[in-house]
PDB file of C-alpha atoms and ligand atoms in Angstrom:
ATOM      1  CA  MET A   1      55.819  14.391 108.059  1.00  0.00           C
ATOM      2  CA  THR A   2      52.183  13.556 107.413  1.00  0.00           C
ATOM      3  CA  THR A   3      51.566   9.971 106.321  1.00  0.00           C
ATOM      4  CA  VAL A   4      49.031   8.862 103.717  1.00  0.00           C
ATOM      5  CA  GLU A   5      47.016   7.297 106.544  1.00  0.00           C
ATOM      6  CA  GLU A   6      46.905  10.615 108.410  1.00  0.00           C
ATOM      7  CA  ARG A   7      45.874  12.474 105.262  1.00  0.00           C
ATOM      8  CA  GLN A   8      43.199   9.850 104.512  1.00  0.00           C
ATOM      9  CA  ALA A   9      41.871  10.219 108.075  1.00  0.00           C
ATOM     10  CA  ALA A  10      41.740  14.014 107.613  1.00  0.00           C
ATOM     11  CA  LEU A  11      39.854  13.559 104.317  1.00  0.00           C
ATOM     12  CA  ASP A  12      37.407  11.159 105.999  1.00  0.00           C
ATOM     13  CA  ALA A  13      36.906  13.710 108.781  1.00  0.00           C
ATOM     14  CA  ILE A  14      35.934  16.352 106.184  1.00  0.00           C
ATOM     15  CA  ALA A  15      33.444  13.838 104.728  1.00  0.00           C
ATOM     16  CA  GLY A  16      31.982  13.437 108.230  1.00  0.00           C
ATOM     17  CA  GLU A  17      31.575  17.217 108.571  1.00  0.00           C
ATOM     18  CA  ILE A  18      29.872  17.368 105.161  1.00  0.00           C
ATOM     19  CA  ARG A  19      27.422  14.598 106.108  1.00  0.00           C
ATOM     20  CA  ALA A  20      26.459  16.552 109.235  1.00  0.00           C
ATOM     21  CA  CYS A  21      26.450  19.980 107.543  1.00  0.00           C
ATOM     22  CA  THR A  22      23.443  22.281 107.963  1.00  0.00           C
ATOM     23  CA  LEU A  23      25.087  25.504 106.759  1.00  0.00           C
ATOM     24  CA  CYS A  24      22.800  26.046 103.746  1.00  0.00           C
ATOM     25  CA  PRO A  25      19.176  25.170 102.973  1.00  0.00           C
ATOM     26  CA  LEU A  26      20.171  22.296 100.656  1.00  0.00           C
ATOM     27  CA  HIS A  27      20.613  20.059 103.707  1.00  0.00           C
ATOM     28  CA  GLU A  28      16.845  20.176 104.314  1.00  0.00           C
ATOM     29  CA  GLY A  29      15.987  18.177 101.204  1.00  0.00           C
ATOM     30  CA  ARG A  30      18.829  15.700 101.156  1.00  0.00           C
ATOM     31  CA  THR A  31      18.660  11.958 101.771  1.00  0.00           C
ATOM     32  CA  ASN A  32      22.450  11.804 101.867  1.00  0.00           C
ATOM     33  CA  ALA A  33      25.157  14.393 101.439  1.00  0.00           C
ATOM     34  CA  VAL A  34      27.736  13.403  98.823  1.00  0.00           C
ATOM     35  CA  PRO A  35      31.226  14.358 100.036  1.00  0.00           C
ATOM     36  CA  GLY A  36      33.097  12.706  97.142  1.00  0.00           C
ATOM     37  CA  SER A  37      34.947   9.441  96.614  1.00  0.00           C
ATOM     38  CA  GLY A  38      38.477   8.307  95.948  1.00  0.00           C
ATOM     39  CA  PRO A  39      41.851   7.955  97.637  1.00  0.00           C
ATOM     40  CA  VAL A  40      43.690  10.861  99.273  1.00  0.00           C
ATOM     41  CA  ASN A  41      46.732  10.205  97.094  1.00  0.00           C
ATOM     42  CA  ALA A  42      44.815  10.490  93.782  1.00  0.00           C
ATOM     43  CA  GLU A  43      46.813  12.365  91.129  1.00  0.00           C
ATOM     44  CA  VAL A  44      43.685  13.401  89.302  1.00  0.00           C
ATOM     45  CA  MET A  45      40.498  14.954  90.566  1.00  0.00           C
ATOM     46  CA  PHE A  46      37.197  15.342  88.694  1.00  0.00           C
ATOM     47  CA  ILE A  47      34.825  18.017  89.939  1.00  0.00           C
ATOM     48  CA  GLY A  48      31.176  18.069  88.897  1.00  0.00           C
ATOM     49  CA  GLU A  49      28.258  20.250  89.852  1.00  0.00           C
ATOM     50  CA  GLY A  50      26.141  18.600  92.519  1.00  0.00           C
ATOM     51  CA  PRO A  51      24.447  15.310  93.350  1.00  0.00           C
ATOM     52  CA  GLY A  52      21.431  14.181  91.326  1.00  0.00           C
ATOM     53  CA  ALA A  53      18.678  11.837  92.531  1.00  0.00           C
ATOM     54  CA  THR A  54      20.752   8.623  92.403  1.00  0.00           C
ATOM     55  CA  GLU A  55      23.740  10.252  94.108  1.00  0.00           C
ATOM     56  CA  ASP A  56      21.435  11.630  96.833  1.00  0.00           C
ATOM     57  CA  GLU A  57      20.028   8.119  97.381  1.00  0.00           C
ATOM     58  CA  GLN A  58      23.433   6.446  97.575  1.00  0.00           C
ATOM     59  CA  GLY A  59      25.626   9.207  99.049  1.00  0.00           C
ATOM     60  CA  LEU A  60      28.156   8.682  96.251  1.00  0.00           C
ATOM     61  CA  PRO A  61      29.149  10.963  93.362  1.00  0.00           C
ATOM     62  CA  PHE A  62      28.394  10.202  89.721  1.00  0.00           C
ATOM     63  CA  VAL A  63      26.547   6.907  90.164  1.00  0.00           C
ATOM     64  CA  GLY A  64      23.604   7.677  87.840  1.00  0.00           C
ATOM     65  CA  ALA A  65      23.504   8.080  84.057  1.00  0.00           C
ATOM     66  CA  SER A  66      26.241  10.769  84.013  1.00  0.00           C
ATOM     67  CA  GLY A  67      28.376   8.490  86.173  1.00  0.00           C
ATOM     68  CA  ARG A  68      28.060   5.627  83.708  1.00  0.00           C
ATOM     69  CA  LEU A  69      29.333   7.916  80.969  1.00  0.00           C
ATOM     70  CA  LEU A  70      32.135   9.151  83.238  1.00  0.00           C
ATOM     71  CA  ASP A  71      33.133   5.506  83.866  1.00  0.00           C
ATOM     72  CA  GLU A  72      33.197   4.850  80.101  1.00  0.00           C
ATOM     73  CA  LEU A  73      35.372   7.909  79.530  1.00  0.00           C
ATOM     74  CA  LEU A  74      37.770   6.878  82.316  1.00  0.00           C
ATOM     75  CA  ASN A  75      37.921   3.370  80.904  1.00  0.00           C
ATOM     76  CA  MET A  76      38.694   4.774  77.458  1.00  0.00           C
ATOM     77  CA  ILE A  77      41.849   6.438  78.820  1.00  0.00           C
ATOM     78  CA  GLY A  78      42.888   3.461  80.959  1.00  0.00           C
ATOM     79  CA  MET A  79      41.905   4.984  84.299  1.00  0.00           C
ATOM     80  CA  LYS A  80      39.811   3.453  87.023  1.00  0.00           C
ATOM     81  CA  ARG A  81      37.348   5.234  89.275  1.00  0.00           C
ATOM     82  CA  ASP A  82      39.184   4.062  92.406  1.00  0.00           C
ATOM     83  CA  GLN A  83      42.405   5.790  91.231  1.00  0.00           C
ATOM     84  CA  VAL A  84      40.845   9.259  90.995  1.00  0.00           C
ATOM     85  CA  PHE A  85      38.977  11.521  93.380  1.00  0.00           C
ATOM     86  CA  ILE A  86      35.484  12.527  92.257  1.00  0.00           C
ATOM     87  CA  ALA A  87      33.762  15.463  93.936  1.00  0.00           C
ATOM     88  CA  ASN A  88      31.213  18.184  93.330  1.00  0.00           C
ATOM     89  CA  VAL A  89      31.046  21.915  93.997  1.00  0.00           C
ATOM     90  CA  VAL A  90      27.908  21.441  96.104  1.00  0.00           C
ATOM     91  CA  LYS A  91      27.630  18.383  98.283  1.00  0.00           C
ATOM     92  CA  CYS A  92      23.834  18.178  98.643  1.00  0.00           C
ATOM     93  CA  ARG A  93      21.264  17.767  95.874  1.00  0.00           C
ATOM     94  CA  PRO A  94      19.573  20.961  94.730  1.00  0.00           C
ATOM     95  CA  PRO A  95      15.786  20.310  94.672  1.00  0.00           C
ATOM     96  CA  GLY A  96      14.598  19.010  91.305  1.00  0.00           C
ATOM     97  CA  ASN A  97      18.219  19.229  90.067  1.00  0.00           C
ATOM     98  CA  ARG A  98      17.987  23.018  89.724  1.00  0.00           C
ATOM     99  CA  ASP A  99      21.230  24.952  89.333  1.00  0.00           C
ATOM    100  CA  PRO A 100      23.065  25.626  92.598  1.00  0.00           C
ATOM    101  CA  ARG A 101      22.622  29.203  93.886  1.00  0.00           C
ATOM    102  CA  THR A 102      25.551  31.530  94.451  1.00  0.00           C
ATOM    103  CA  SER A 103      24.992  31.484  98.224  1.00  0.00           C
ATOM    104  CA  GLU A 104      25.017  27.650  98.197  1.00  0.00           C
ATOM    105  CA  LEU A 105      28.200  27.549  96.104  1.00  0.00           C
ATOM    106  CA  THR A 106      29.914  30.029  98.418  1.00  0.00           C
ATOM    107  CA  THR A 107      28.842  28.229 101.589  1.00  0.00           C
ATOM    108  CA  CYS A 108      29.998  24.837 100.288  1.00  0.00           C
ATOM    109  CA  ALA A 109      33.282  26.039  98.709  1.00  0.00           C
ATOM    110  CA  PRO A 110      35.508  25.644 101.816  1.00  0.00           C
ATOM    111  CA  TYR A 111      34.832  21.870 101.851  1.00  0.00           C
ATOM    112  CA  LEU A 112      36.120  21.497  98.295  1.00  0.00           C
ATOM    113  CA  ASP A 113      39.051  23.844  99.040  1.00  0.00           C
ATOM    114  CA  ARG A 114      40.079  21.626 101.949  1.00  0.00           C
ATOM    115  CA  GLN A 115      39.663  18.431  99.891  1.00  0.00           C
ATOM    116  CA  ILE A 116      41.867  19.862  97.123  1.00  0.00           C
ATOM    117  CA  GLU A 117      44.484  21.014  99.622  1.00  0.00           C
ATOM    118  CA  LEU A 118      44.711  17.564 101.240  1.00  0.00           C
ATOM    119  CA  ILE A 119      44.605  15.520  98.034  1.00  0.00           C
ATOM    120  CA  ASP A 120      46.923  17.973  96.271  1.00  0.00           C
ATOM    121  CA  PRO A 121      46.178  16.500  92.801  1.00  0.00           C
ATOM    122  CA  LYS A 122      48.455  17.146  89.831  1.00  0.00           C
ATOM    123  CA  MET A 123      45.468  17.707  87.594  1.00  0.00           C
ATOM    124  CA  ILE A 124      41.864  18.780  88.062  1.00  0.00           C
ATOM    125  CA  ILE A 125      39.245  18.191  85.372  1.00  0.00           C
ATOM    126  CA  THR A 126      36.198  20.364  85.857  1.00  0.00           C
ATOM    127  CA  LEU A 127      32.954  18.834  84.576  1.00  0.00           C
ATOM    128  CA  GLY A 128      30.558  21.539  83.439  1.00  0.00           C
ATOM    129  CA  ARG A 129      30.192  25.244  84.051  1.00  0.00           C
ATOM    130  CA  TYR A 130      29.991  25.485  87.826  1.00  0.00           C
ATOM    131  CA  SER A 131      33.302  23.850  88.634  1.00  0.00           C
ATOM    132  CA  MET A 132      34.901  25.583  85.620  1.00  0.00           C
ATOM    133  CA  ALA A 133      33.880  28.941  87.122  1.00  0.00           C
ATOM    134  CA  ARG A 134      36.085  28.407  90.199  1.00  0.00           C
ATOM    135  CA  TRP A 135      39.187  28.766  88.028  1.00  0.00           C
ATOM    136  CA  PHE A 136      37.825  30.494  84.927  1.00  0.00           C
ATOM    137  CA  PRO A 137      35.083  32.846  86.134  1.00  0.00           C
ATOM    138  CA  GLU A 138      34.885  34.623  82.763  1.00  0.00           C
ATOM    139  CA  GLY A 139      35.309  31.414  80.716  1.00  0.00           C
ATOM    140  CA  LYS A 140      32.740  30.150  78.228  1.00  0.00           C
ATOM    141  CA  ILE A 141      32.766  26.359  78.232  1.00  0.00           C
ATOM    142  CA  THR A 142      32.098  26.134  74.486  1.00  0.00           C
ATOM    143  CA  GLN A 143      35.315  28.114  73.944  1.00  0.00           C
ATOM    144  CA  ILE A 144      37.710  26.841  76.601  1.00  0.00           C
ATOM    145  CA  HIS A 145      36.825  23.145  77.049  1.00  0.00           C
ATOM    146  CA  GLY A 146      39.845  20.914  76.530  1.00  0.00           C
ATOM    147  CA  GLN A 147      42.331  23.747  77.141  1.00  0.00           C
ATOM    148  CA  ALA A 148      44.455  22.829  80.142  1.00  0.00           C
ATOM    149  CA  LYS A 149      46.103  25.652  82.089  1.00  0.00           C
ATOM    150  CA  LYS A 150      48.604  25.347  84.899  1.00  0.00           C
ATOM    151  CA  ILE A 151      47.438  27.444  87.806  1.00  0.00           C
ATOM    152  CA  GLU A 152      49.484  27.595  91.009  1.00  0.00           C
ATOM    153  CA  GLY A 153      51.346  24.443  89.996  1.00  0.00           C
ATOM    154  CA  ARG A 154      48.265  22.398  89.129  1.00  0.00           C
ATOM    155  CA  LEU A 155      46.873  21.606  85.714  1.00  0.00           C
ATOM    156  CA  ILE A 156      43.209  22.572  85.389  1.00  0.00           C
ATOM    157  CA  MET A 157      41.186  21.472  82.371  1.00  0.00           C
ATOM    158  CA  PRO A 158      37.523  22.317  81.844  1.00  0.00           C
ATOM    159  CA  VAL A 159      35.409  19.831  79.882  1.00  0.00           C
ATOM    160  CA  TYR A 160      31.708  19.526  79.143  1.00  0.00           C
ATOM    161  CA  HIS A 161      29.592  17.921  81.847  1.00  0.00           C
ATOM    162  CA  PRO A 162      28.769  14.284  80.952  1.00  0.00           C
ATOM    163  CA  ALA A 163      25.053  15.103  81.419  1.00  0.00           C
ATOM    164  CA  ALA A 164      25.374  17.755  78.696  1.00  0.00           C
ATOM    165  CA  ALA A 165      26.825  15.154  76.317  1.00  0.00           C
ATOM    166  CA  LEU A 166      23.958  12.785  77.178  1.00  0.00           C
ATOM    167  CA  ARG A 167      21.396  15.510  76.420  1.00  0.00           C
ATOM    168  CA  ASN A 168      23.242  16.621  73.336  1.00  0.00           C
ATOM    169  CA  PRO A 169      24.967  13.594  71.735  1.00  0.00           C
ATOM    170  CA  SER A 170      26.746  15.762  69.164  1.00  0.00           C
ATOM    171  CA  TRP A 171      28.975  17.024  72.042  1.00  0.00           C
ATOM    172  CA  ARG A 172      30.183  13.543  72.941  1.00  0.00           C
ATOM    173  CA  PRO A 173      33.042  13.286  70.394  1.00  0.00           C
ATOM    174  CA  GLN A 174      34.440  16.537  71.780  1.00  0.00           C
ATOM    175  CA  LEU A 175      34.165  15.283  75.360  1.00  0.00           C
ATOM    176  CA  GLU A 176      35.980  12.091  74.340  1.00  0.00           C
ATOM    177  CA  ALA A 177      38.690  14.064  72.540  1.00  0.00           C
ATOM    178  CA  ASP A 178      39.216  16.235  75.639  1.00  0.00           C
ATOM    179  CA  PHE A 179      39.493  13.146  77.881  1.00  0.00           C
ATOM    180  CA  LYS A 180      41.993  11.539  75.504  1.00  0.00           C
ATOM    181  CA  GLN A 181      44.399  14.391  76.237  1.00  0.00           C
ATOM    182  CA  ILE A 182      44.525  13.614  79.968  1.00  0.00           C
ATOM    183  CA  PRO A 183      47.211  10.855  80.097  1.00  0.00           C
ATOM    184  CA  ALA A 184      49.711  12.808  77.967  1.00  0.00           C
ATOM    185  CA  LEU A 185      49.059  16.012  79.913  1.00  0.00           C
ATOM    186  CA  ILE A 186      49.788  14.224  83.197  1.00  0.00           C
ATOM    187  CA  ARG A 187      53.054  12.896  81.773  1.00  0.00           C
ATOM    188  CA  GLN A 188      54.074  16.354  80.552  1.00  0.00           C
ATOM    189  CA  ILE A 189      52.988  18.259  83.639  1.00  0.00           C
ATOM    190  CA  GLY A 190      56.518  19.092  84.783  1.00  0.00           C
ATOM    191  CA  THR A 191      57.295  20.836  81.493  1.00  0.00           C
ATOM    192  CA  ILE A 192      54.143  22.973  81.385  1.00  0.00           C
ATOM    193  CA  LYS A 193      54.598  26.565  82.563  1.00  0.00           C
ATOM    194  CA  ASP A 194      52.382  28.205  85.138  1.00  0.00           C
ATOM    195  CA  GLU A 195      49.953  30.861  83.908  1.00  0.00           C
ATOM    196  CA  GLU A 196      51.203  34.418  84.288  1.00  0.00           C
ATOM    197  CA  PRO A 197      49.659  36.047  87.342  1.00  0.00           C
ATOM    198  CA  PRO A 198      46.963  38.617  86.515  1.00  0.00           C
ATOM    199  CA  GLU A 199      48.315  42.004  85.382  1.00  0.00           C
ATOM    200  CA  GLU A 200      47.421  43.798  88.622  1.00  0.00           C
ATOM    201  CA  ALA A 201      49.442  41.292  90.665  1.00  0.00           C
ATOM    202  CA  THR A 202      52.449  41.719  88.354  1.00  0.00           C
ATOM    203  CA  GLN A 203      52.315  45.478  88.708  1.00  0.00           C
ATOM    204  CA  LEU A 204      51.966  45.372  92.449  1.00  0.00           C
ATOM    205  CA  SER A 205      55.009  43.146  92.743  1.00  0.00           C
ATOM    206  CA  LEU A 206      57.103  45.931  91.145  1.00  0.00           C
ATOM    207  CA  PHE A 207      56.761  48.050  94.268  1.00  0.00           C
TER     208      PHE A 207
HETATM  209  N1  URA B 328      26.130  15.361  88.182  1.00  0.00           N
HETATM  210  C1  URA B 328      27.064  15.993  88.931  1.00  0.00           C
HETATM  211  O1  URA B 328      27.463  17.106  88.641  1.00  0.00           O
HETATM  212  N2  URA B 328      27.532  15.351  89.988  1.00  0.00           N
HETATM  213  C2  URA B 328      27.146  14.137  90.346  1.00  0.00           C
HETATM  214  O2  URA B 328      27.640  13.621  91.336  1.00  0.00           O
HETATM  215  C3  URA B 328      26.187  13.497  89.537  1.00  0.00           C
HETATM  216  C4  URA B 328      25.684  14.124  88.474  1.00  0.00           C
END
């Protein structure tokens, strides 16, 4: 059986690969790659978009203005940053904080897949549109934020990105309301049913 120490070492090894990664052009402009932070046995994972200037300087996720808001939101629900794993869909800063390109998202995705597999969190909170799109490619964040769905045994809840709430303060109460659901959802996780598989999969399984 794999121990926590072995899993933590595997997670640290992925971080090492990310720091040395040159698979997409984003590596050219980085000061530091930002693999993510938190313990391998975290029950909850938060996934943002990509590092900004402060994160690129420090090599840590959500340490700028958005990070301060994320800390406040975690505090509000009695959680601490060192209990959760915080990651991004792209691990290097897009120049000038532009949106990540599809090719960059696709190239970087296996790192996040491997982090999720190792951490195996009960719940994932996606921060903003890019991480939402991994699980809800057709979803509109204004319509589906705060709606948790169990997918393959894990609860996934999209919420607004903290940066969006900083730009648009009228969104903040909604972001807070969505966060306030997290503790109860974690407690209830065992009673929540998995989403039905897509129709095609159901039909195929008939044959
Ligand atoms: N915004 C993100 O999406 N991720 C960070 O790490 C910081 C800001």
